[in-house]
PDB file of C-alpha atoms in Angstrom:
ATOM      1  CA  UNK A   1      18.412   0.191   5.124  1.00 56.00           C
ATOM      2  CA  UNK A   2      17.130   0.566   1.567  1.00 59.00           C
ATOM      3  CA  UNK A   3      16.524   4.109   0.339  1.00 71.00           C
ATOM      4  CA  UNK A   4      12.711   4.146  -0.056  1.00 79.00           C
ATOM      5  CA  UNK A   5      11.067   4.658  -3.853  1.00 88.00           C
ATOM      6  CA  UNK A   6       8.143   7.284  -4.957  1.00 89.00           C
ATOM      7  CA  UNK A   7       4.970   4.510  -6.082  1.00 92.00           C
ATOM      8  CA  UNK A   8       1.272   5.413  -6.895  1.00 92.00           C
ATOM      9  CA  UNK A   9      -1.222   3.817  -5.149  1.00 94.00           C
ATOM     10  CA  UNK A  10      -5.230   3.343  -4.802  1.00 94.00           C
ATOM     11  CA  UNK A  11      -6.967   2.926  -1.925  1.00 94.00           C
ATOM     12  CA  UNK A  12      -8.668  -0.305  -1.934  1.00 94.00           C
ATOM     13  CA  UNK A  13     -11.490  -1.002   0.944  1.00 93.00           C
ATOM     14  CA  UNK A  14     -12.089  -4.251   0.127  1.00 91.00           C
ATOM     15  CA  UNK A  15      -8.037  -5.315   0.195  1.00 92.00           C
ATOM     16  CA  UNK A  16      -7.305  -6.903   4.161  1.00 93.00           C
ATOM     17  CA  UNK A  17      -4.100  -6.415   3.146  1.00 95.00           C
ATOM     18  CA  UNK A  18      -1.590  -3.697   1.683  1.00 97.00           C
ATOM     19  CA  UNK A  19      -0.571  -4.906  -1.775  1.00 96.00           C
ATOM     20  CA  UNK A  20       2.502  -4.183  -3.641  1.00 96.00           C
ATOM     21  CA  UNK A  21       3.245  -4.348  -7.502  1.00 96.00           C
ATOM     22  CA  UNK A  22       6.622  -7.220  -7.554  1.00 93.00           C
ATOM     23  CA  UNK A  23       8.021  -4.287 -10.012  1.00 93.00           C
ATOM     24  CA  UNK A  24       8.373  -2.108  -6.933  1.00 94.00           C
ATOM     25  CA  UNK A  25      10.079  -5.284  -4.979  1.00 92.00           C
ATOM     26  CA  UNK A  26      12.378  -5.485  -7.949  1.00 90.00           C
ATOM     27  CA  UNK A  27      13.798  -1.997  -7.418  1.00 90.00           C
ATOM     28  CA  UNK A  28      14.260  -2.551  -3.642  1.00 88.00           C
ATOM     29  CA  UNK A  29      17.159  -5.215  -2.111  1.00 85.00           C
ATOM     30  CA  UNK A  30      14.309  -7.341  -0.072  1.00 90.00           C
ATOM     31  CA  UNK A  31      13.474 -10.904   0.604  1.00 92.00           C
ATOM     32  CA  UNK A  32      10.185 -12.169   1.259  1.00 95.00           C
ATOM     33  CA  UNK A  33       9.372 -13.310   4.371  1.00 96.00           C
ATOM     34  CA  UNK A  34       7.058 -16.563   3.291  1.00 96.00           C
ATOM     35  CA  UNK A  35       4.744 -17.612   0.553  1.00 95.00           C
ATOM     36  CA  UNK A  36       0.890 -17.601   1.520  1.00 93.00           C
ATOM     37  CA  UNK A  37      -1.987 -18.481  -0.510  1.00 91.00           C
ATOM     38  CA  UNK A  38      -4.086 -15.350  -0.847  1.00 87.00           C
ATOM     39  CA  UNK A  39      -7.830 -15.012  -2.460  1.00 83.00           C
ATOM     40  CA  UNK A  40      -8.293 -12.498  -4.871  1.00 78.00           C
ATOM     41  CA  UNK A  41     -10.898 -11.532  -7.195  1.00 75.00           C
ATOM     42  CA  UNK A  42     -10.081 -14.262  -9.638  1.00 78.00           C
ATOM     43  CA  UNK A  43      -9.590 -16.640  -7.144  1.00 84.00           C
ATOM     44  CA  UNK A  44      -6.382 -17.999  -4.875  1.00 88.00           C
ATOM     45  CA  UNK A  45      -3.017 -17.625  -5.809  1.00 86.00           C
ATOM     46  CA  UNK A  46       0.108 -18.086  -4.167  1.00 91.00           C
ATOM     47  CA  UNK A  47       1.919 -14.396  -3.206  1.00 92.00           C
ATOM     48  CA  UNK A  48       5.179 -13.456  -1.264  1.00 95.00           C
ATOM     49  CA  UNK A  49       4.760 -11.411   1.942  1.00 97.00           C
ATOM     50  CA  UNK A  50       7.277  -8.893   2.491  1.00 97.00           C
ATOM     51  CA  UNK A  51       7.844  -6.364   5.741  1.00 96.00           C
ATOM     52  CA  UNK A  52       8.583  -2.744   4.705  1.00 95.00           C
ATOM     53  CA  UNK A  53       8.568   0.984   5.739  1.00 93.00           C
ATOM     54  CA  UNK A  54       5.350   2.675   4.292  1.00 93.00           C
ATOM     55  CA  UNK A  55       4.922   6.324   4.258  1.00 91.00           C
ATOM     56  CA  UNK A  56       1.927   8.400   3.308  1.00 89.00           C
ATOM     57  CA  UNK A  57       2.295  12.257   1.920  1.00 84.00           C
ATOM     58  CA  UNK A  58      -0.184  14.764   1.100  1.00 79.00           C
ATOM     59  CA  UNK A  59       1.829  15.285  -2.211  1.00 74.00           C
ATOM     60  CA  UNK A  60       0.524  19.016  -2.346  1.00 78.00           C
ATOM     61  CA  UNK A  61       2.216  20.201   1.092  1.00 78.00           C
ATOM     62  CA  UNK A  62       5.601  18.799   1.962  1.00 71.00           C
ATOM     63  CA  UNK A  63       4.392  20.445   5.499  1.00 73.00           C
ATOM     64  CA  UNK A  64       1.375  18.683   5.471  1.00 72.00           C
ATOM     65  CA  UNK A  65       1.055  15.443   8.333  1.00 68.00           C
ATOM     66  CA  UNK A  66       2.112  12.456   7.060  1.00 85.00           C
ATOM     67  CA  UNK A  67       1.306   8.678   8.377  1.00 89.00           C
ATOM     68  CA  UNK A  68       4.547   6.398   8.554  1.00 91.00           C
ATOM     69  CA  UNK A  69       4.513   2.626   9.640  1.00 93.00           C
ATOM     70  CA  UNK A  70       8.102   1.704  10.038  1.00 93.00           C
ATOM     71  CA  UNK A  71       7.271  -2.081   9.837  1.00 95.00           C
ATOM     72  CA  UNK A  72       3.921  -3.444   8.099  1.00 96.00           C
ATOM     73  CA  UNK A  73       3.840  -6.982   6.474  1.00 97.00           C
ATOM     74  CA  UNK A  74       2.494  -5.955   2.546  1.00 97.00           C
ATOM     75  CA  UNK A  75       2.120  -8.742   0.178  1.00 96.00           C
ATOM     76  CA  UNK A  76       3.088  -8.687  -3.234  1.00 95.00           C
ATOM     77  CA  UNK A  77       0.541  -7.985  -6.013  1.00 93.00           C
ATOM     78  CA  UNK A  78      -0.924 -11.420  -7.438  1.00 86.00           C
ATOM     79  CA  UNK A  79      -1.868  -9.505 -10.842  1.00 85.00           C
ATOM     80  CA  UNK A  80      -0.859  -6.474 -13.037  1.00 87.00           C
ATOM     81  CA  UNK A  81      -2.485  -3.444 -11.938  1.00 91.00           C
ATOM     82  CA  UNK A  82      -1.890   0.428 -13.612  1.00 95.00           C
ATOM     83  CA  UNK A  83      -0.466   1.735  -9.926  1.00 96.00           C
ATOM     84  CA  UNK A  84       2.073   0.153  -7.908  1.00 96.00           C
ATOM     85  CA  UNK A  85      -0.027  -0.714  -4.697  1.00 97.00           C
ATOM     86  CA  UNK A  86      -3.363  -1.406  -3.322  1.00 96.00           C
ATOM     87  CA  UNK A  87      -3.626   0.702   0.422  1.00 96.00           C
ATOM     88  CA  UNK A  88      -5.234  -1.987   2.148  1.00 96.00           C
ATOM     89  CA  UNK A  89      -7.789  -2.059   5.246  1.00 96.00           C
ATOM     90  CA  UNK A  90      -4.881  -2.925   7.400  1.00 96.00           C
ATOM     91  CA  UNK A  91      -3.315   0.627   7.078  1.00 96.00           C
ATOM     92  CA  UNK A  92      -7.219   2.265   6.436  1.00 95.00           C
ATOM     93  CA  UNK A  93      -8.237   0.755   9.346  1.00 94.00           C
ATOM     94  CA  UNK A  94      -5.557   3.929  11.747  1.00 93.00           C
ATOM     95  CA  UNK A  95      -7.163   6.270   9.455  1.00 93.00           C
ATOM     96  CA  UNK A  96     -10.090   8.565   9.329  1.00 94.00           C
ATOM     97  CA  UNK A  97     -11.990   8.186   5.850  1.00 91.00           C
ATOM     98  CA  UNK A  98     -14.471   9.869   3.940  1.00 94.00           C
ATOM     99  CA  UNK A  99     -15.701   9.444   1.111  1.00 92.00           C
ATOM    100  CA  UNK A 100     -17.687  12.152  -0.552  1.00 96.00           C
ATOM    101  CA  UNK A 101     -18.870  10.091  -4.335  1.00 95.00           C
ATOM    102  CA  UNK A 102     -20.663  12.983  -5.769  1.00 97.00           C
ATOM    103  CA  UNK A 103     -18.114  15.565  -5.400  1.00 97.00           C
ATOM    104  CA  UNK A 104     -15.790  12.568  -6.851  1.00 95.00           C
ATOM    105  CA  UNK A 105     -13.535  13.640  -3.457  1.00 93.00           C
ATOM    106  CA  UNK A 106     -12.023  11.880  -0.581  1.00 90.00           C
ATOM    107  CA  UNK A 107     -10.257  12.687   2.712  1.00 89.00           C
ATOM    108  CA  UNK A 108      -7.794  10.941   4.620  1.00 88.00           C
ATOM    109  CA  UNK A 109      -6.723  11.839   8.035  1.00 87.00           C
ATOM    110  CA  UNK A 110      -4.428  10.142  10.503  1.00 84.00           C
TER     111      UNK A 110
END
């Protein structure tokens, strides 16, 4: 089994799916599973779907609960973005989320 990498991600509600950055893939000995055509925001492209091990830390408390899916199906980022993943509805969708906007705050529990 791969030893797992440290990435930055944003949560993105209106992502189905978990997204990765292909730098990430790069770092890690995987092969994609298959090639799907995916719609984004500028329209469809062709990405790679991959199955990994995704963990979730509350980086301020290493004895804080954490949420760990030992097999999700993430597909590979069709553009450039400044983090290394998109946390898609797929993995929001076990979680309890709140948003508070003004306060520029958010919670996630699982």
């Amino acid at each position: 089994m791969p030893r797992g990498v440290a990435i930055r991600a944003l949560i993105d509600t209106g992502c189905d799916l978990t997204a990765v950055s292909g730098q990430v893939f790069q770092r890690l000995p995987l092969t994609p599973e298959k090639t799907v055509p995916m719609q984004t925001a500028g329209g469809s492209a062709p990405v790679s779907l991959y199955r990994v091990s995704l963990g979730i830390y509350d980086p301020r408390s290493a004895n804080a609960p954490s949420l760990i899916r030992p097999s999700l199906l993430v597909s590979q980022l069709a553009v450039a973005l400044p983090v290394d993943a998109l946390i898609g509805m797929d993995v929001l969708g076990e979680c309890l989320f709140v948003l508070d906007g003004p306060g520029k705050q958010f919670i996630l529990g699982f």
